[in-house]
PDB file of N, CA, C and O in Angstrom, chain B, residues numbered from 101:
ATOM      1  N   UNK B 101      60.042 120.949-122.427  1.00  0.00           N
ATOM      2  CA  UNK B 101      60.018 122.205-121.727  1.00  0.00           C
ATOM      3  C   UNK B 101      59.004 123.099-122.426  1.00  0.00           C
ATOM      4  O   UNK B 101      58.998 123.256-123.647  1.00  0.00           O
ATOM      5  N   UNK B 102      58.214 123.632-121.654  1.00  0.00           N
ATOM      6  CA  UNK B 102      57.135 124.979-122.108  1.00  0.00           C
ATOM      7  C   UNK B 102      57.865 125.692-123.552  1.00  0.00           C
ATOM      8  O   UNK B 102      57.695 125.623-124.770  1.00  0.00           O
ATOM      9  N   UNK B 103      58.610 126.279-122.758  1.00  0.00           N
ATOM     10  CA  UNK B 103      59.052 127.156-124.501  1.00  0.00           C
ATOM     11  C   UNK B 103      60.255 126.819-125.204  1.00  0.00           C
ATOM     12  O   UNK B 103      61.020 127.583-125.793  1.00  0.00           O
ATOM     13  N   UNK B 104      60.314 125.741-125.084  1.00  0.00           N
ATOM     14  CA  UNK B 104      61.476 124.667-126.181  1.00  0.00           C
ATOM     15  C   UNK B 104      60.425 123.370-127.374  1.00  0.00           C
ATOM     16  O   UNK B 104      59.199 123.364-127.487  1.00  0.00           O
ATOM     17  N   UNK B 105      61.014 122.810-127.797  1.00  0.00           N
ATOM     18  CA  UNK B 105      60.282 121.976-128.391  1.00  0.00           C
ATOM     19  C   UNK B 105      61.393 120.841-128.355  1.00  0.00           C
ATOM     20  O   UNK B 105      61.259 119.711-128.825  1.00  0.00           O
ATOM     21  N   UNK B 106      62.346 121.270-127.807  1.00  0.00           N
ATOM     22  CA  UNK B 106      63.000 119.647-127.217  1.00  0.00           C
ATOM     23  C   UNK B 106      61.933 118.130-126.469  1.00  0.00           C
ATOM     24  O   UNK B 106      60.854 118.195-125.879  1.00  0.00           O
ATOM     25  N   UNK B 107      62.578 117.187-126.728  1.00  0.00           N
ATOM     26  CA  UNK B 107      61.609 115.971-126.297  1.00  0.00           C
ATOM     27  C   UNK B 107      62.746 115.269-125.613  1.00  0.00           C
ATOM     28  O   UNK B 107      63.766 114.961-126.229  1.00  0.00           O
ATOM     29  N   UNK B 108      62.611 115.078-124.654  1.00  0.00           N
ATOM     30  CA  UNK B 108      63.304 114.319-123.330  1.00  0.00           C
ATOM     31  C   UNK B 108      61.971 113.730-122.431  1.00  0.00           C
ATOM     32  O   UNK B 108      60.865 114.112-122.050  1.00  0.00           O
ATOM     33  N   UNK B 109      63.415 111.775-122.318  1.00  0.00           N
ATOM     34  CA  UNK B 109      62.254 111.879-121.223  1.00  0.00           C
ATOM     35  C   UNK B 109      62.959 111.751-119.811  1.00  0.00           C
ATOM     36  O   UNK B 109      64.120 112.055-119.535  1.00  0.00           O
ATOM     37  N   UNK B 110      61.920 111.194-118.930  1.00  0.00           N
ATOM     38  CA  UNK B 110      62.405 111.945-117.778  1.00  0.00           C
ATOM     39  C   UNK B 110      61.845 110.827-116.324  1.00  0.00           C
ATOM     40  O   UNK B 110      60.708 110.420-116.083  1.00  0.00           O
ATOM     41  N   UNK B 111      62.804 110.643-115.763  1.00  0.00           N
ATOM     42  CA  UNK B 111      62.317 109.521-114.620  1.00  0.00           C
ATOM     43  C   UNK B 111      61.880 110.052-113.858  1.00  0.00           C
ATOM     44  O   UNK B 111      62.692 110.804-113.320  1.00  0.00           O
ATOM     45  N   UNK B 112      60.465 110.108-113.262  1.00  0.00           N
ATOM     46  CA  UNK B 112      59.730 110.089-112.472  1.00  0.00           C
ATOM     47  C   UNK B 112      60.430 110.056-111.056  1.00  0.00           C
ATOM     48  O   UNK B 112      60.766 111.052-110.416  1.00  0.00           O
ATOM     49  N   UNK B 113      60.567 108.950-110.738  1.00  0.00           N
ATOM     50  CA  UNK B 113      61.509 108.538-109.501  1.00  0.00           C
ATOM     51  C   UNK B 113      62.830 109.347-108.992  1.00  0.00           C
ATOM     52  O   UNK B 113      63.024 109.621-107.808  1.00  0.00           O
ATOM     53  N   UNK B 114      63.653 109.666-109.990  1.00  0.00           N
ATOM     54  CA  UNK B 114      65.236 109.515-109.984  1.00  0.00           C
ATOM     55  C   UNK B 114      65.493 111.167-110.636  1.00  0.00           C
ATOM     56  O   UNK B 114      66.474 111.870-110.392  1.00  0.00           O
ATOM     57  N   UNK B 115      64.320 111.533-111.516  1.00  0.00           N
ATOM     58  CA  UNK B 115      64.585 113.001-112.302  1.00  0.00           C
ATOM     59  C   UNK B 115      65.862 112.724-112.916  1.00  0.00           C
ATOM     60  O   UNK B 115      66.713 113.614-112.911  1.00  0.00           O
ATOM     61  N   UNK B 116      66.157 111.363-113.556  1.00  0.00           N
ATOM     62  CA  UNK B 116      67.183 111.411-114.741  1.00  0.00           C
ATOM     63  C   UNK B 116      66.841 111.775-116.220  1.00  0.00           C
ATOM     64  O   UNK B 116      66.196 110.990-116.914  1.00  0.00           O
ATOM     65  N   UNK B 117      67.156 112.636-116.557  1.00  0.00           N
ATOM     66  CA  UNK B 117      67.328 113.302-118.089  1.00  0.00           C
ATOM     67  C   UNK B 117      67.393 112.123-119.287  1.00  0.00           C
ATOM     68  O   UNK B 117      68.105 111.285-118.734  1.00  0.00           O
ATOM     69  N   UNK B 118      67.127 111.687-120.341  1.00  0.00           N
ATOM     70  CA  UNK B 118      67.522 111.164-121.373  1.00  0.00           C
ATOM     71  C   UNK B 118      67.393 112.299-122.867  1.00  0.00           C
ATOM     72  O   UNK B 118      66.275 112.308-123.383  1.00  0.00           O
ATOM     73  N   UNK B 119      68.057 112.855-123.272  1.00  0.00           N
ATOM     74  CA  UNK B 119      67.501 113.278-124.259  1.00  0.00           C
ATOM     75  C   UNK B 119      66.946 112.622-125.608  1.00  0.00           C
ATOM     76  O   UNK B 119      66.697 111.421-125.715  1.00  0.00           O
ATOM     77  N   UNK B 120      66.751 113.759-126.827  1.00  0.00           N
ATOM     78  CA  UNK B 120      66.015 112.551-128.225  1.00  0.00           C
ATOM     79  C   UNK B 120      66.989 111.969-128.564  1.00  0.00           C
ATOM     80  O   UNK B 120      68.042 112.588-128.717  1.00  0.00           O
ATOM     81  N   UNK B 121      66.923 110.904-128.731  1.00  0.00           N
ATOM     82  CA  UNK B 121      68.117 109.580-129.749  1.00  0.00           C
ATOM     83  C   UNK B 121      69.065 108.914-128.783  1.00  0.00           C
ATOM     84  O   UNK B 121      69.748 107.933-129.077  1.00  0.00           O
ATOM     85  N   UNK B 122      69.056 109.762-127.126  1.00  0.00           N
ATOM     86  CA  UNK B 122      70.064 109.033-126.543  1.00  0.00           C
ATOM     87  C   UNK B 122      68.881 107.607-125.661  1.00  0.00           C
ATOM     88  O   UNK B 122      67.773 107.791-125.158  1.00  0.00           O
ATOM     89  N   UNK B 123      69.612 106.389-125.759  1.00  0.00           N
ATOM     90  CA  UNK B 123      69.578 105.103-125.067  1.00  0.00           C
ATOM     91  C   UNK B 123      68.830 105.647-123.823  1.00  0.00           C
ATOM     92  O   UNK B 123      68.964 106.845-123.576  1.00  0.00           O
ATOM     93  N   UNK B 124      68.088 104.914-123.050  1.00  0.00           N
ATOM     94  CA  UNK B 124      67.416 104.705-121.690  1.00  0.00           C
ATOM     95  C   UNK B 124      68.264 104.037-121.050  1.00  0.00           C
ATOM     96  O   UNK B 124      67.939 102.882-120.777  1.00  0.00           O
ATOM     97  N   UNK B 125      69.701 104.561-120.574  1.00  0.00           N
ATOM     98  CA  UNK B 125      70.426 103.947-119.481  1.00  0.00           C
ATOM     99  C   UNK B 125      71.314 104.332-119.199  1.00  0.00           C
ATOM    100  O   UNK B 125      71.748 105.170-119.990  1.00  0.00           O
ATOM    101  N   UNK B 126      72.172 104.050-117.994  1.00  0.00           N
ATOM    102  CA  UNK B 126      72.524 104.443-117.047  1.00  0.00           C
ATOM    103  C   UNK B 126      74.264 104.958-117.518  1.00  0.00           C
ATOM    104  O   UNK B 126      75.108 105.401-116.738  1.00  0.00           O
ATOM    105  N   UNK B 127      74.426 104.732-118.991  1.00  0.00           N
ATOM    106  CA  UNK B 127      75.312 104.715-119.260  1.00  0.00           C
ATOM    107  C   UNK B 127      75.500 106.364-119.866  1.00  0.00           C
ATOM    108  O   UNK B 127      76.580 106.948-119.951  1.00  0.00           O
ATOM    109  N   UNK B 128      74.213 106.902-120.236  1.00  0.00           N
ATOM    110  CA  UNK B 128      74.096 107.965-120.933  1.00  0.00           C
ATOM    111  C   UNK B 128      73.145 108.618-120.563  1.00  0.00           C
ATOM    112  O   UNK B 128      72.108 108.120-121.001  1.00  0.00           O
ATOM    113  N   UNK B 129      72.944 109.661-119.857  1.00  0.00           N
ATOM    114  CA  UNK B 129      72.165 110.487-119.053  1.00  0.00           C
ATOM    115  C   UNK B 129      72.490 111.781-118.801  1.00  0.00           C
ATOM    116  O   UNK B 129      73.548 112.211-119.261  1.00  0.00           O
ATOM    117  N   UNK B 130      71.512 112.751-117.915  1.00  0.00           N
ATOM    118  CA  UNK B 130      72.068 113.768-117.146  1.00  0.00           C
ATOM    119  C   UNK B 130      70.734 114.128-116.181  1.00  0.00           C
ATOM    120  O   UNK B 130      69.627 113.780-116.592  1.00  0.00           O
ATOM    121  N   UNK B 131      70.841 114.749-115.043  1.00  0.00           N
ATOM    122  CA  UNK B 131      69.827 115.109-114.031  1.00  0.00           C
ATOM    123  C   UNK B 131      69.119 116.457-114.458  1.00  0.00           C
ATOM    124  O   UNK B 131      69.760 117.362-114.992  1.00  0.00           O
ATOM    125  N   UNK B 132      67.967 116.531-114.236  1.00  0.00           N
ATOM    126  CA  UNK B 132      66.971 117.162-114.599  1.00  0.00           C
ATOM    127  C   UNK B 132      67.751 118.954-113.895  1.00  0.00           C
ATOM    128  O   UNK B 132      67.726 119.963-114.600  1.00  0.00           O
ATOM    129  N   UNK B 133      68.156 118.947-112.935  1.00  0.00           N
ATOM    130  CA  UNK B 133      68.327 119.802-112.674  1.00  0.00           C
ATOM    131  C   UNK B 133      69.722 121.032-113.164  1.00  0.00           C
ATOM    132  O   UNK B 133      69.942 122.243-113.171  1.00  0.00           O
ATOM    133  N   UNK B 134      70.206 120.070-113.430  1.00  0.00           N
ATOM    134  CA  UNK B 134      71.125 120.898-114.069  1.00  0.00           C
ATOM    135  C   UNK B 134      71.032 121.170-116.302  1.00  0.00           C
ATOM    136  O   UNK B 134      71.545 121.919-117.133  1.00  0.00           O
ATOM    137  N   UNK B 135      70.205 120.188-116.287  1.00  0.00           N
ATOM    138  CA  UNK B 135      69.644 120.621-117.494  1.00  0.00           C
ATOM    139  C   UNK B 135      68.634 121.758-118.000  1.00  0.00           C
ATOM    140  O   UNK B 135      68.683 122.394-119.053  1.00  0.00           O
ATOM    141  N   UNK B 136      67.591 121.846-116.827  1.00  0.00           N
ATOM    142  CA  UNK B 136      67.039 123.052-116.655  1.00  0.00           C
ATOM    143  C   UNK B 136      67.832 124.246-116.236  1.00  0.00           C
ATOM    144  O   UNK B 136      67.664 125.344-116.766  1.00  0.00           O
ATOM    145  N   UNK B 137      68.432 124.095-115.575  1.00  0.00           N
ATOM    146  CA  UNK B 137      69.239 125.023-115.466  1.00  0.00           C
ATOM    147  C   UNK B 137      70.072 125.986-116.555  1.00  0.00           C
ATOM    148  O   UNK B 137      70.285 127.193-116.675  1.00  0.00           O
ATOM    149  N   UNK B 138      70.421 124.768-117.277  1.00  0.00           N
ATOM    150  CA  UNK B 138      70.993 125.357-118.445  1.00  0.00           C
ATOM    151  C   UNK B 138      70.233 126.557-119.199  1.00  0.00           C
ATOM    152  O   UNK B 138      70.781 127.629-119.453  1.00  0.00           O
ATOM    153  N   UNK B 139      69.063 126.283-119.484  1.00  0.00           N
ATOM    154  CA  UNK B 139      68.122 126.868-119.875  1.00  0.00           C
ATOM    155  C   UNK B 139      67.486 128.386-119.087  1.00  0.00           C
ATOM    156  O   UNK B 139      66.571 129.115-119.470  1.00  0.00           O
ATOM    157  N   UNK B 140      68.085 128.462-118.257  1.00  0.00           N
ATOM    158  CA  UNK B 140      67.640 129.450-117.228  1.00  0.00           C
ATOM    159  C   UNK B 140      66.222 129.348-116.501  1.00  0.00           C
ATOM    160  O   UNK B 140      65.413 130.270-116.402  1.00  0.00           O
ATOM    161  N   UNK B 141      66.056 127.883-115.947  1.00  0.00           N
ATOM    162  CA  UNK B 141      64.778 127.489-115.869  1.00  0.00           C
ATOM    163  C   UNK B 141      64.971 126.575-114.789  1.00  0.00           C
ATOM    164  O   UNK B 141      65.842 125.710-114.890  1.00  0.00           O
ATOM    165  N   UNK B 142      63.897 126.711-113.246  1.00  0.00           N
ATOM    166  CA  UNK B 142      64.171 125.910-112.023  1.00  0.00           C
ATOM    167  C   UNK B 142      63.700 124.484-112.458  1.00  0.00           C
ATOM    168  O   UNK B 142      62.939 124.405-113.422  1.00  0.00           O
ATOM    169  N   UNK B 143      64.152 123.220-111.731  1.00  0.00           N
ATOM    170  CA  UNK B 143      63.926 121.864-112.593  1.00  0.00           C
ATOM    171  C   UNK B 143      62.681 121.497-111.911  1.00  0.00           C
ATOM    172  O   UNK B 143      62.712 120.702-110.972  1.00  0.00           O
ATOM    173  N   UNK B 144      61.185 122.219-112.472  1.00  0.00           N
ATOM    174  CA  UNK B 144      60.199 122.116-111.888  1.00  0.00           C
ATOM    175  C   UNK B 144      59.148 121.163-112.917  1.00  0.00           C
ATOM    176  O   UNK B 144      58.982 121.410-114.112  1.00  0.00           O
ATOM    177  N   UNK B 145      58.491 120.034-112.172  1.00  0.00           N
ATOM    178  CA  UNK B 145      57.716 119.342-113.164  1.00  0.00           C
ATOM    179  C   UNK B 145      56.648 120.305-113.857  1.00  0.00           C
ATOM    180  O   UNK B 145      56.089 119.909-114.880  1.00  0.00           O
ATOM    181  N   UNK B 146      56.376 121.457-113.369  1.00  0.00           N
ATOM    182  CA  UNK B 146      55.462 122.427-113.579  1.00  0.00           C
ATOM    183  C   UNK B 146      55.929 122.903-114.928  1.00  0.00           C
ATOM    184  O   UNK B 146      55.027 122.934-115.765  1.00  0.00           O
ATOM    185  N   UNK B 147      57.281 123.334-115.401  1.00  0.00           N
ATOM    186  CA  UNK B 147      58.153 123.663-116.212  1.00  0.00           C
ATOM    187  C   UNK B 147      57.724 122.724-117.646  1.00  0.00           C
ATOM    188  O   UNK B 147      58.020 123.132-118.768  1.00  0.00           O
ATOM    189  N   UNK B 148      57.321 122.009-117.520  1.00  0.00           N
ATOM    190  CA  UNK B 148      57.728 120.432-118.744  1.00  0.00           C
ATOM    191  C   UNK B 148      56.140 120.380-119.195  1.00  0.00           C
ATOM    192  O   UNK B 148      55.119 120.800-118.650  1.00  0.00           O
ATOM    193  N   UNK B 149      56.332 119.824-120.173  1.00  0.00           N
ATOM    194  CA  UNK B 149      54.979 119.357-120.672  1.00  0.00           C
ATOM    195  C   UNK B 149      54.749 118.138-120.694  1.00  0.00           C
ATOM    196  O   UNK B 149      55.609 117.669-121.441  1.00  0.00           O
ATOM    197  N   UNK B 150      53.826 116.984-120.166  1.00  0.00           N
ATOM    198  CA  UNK B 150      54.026 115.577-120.386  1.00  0.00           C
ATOM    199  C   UNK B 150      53.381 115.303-121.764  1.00  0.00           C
ATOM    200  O   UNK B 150      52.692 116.080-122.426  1.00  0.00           O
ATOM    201  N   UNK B 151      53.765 113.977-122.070  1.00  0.00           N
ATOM    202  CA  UNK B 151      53.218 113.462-123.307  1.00  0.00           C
ATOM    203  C   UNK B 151      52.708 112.130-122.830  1.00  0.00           C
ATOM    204  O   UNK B 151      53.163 111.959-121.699  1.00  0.00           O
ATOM    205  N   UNK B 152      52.100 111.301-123.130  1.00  0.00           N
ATOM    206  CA  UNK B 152      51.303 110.153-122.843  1.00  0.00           C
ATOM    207  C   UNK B 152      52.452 109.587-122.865  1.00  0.00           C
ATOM    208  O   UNK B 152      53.437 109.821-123.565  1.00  0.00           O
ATOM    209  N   UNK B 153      52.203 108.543-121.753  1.00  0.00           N
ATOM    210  CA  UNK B 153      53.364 107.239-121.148  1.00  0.00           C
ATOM    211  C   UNK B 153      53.382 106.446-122.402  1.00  0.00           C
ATOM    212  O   UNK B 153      52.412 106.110-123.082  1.00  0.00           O
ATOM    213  N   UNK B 154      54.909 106.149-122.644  1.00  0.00           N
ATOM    214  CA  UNK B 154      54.985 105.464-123.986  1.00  0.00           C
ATOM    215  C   UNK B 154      54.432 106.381-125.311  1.00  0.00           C
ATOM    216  O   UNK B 154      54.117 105.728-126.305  1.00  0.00           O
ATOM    217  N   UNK B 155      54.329 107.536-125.359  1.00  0.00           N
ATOM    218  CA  UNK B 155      54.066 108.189-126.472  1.00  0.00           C
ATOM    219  C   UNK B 155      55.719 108.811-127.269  1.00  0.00           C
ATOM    220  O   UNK B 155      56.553 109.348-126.539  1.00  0.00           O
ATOM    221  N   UNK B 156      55.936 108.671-128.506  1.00  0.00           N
ATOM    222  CA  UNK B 156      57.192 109.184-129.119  1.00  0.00           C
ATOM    223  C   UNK B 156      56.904 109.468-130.573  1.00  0.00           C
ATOM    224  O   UNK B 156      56.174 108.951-131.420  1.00  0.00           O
ATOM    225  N   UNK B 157      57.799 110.545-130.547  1.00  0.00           N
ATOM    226  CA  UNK B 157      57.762 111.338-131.898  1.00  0.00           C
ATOM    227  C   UNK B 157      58.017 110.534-133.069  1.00  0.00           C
ATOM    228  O   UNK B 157      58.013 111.052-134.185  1.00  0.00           O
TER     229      UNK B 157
END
């Protein structure tokens, strides 16, 4: 997110949430939109910053 420094990633397709350290699956997730939300922020790709495909901290 623009003015966070959180690192999530984020399905393209589906706008499923993973945050840092959690697994890539279906077992452990949350939707983009209500995570932005949290934040007081609409769940807009405009919102996010990308990082190169396959790029990690």
């Amino acid at each position: 997110m623009r003015e966070r420094a959180d690192l999530i990633k984020v399905c393209e397709e589906c706008d499923t949430v993973w945050l840092e350290g959690q697994p890539v699956s279906m077992d452990a997730y949350t939707d983009l939109d209500p995570y932005m939300s949290g934040f007081g922020k609409e769940p807009l790709w405009s919102n996010l910053v990308p990082l190169e495909r396959g790029a990690q901290r």
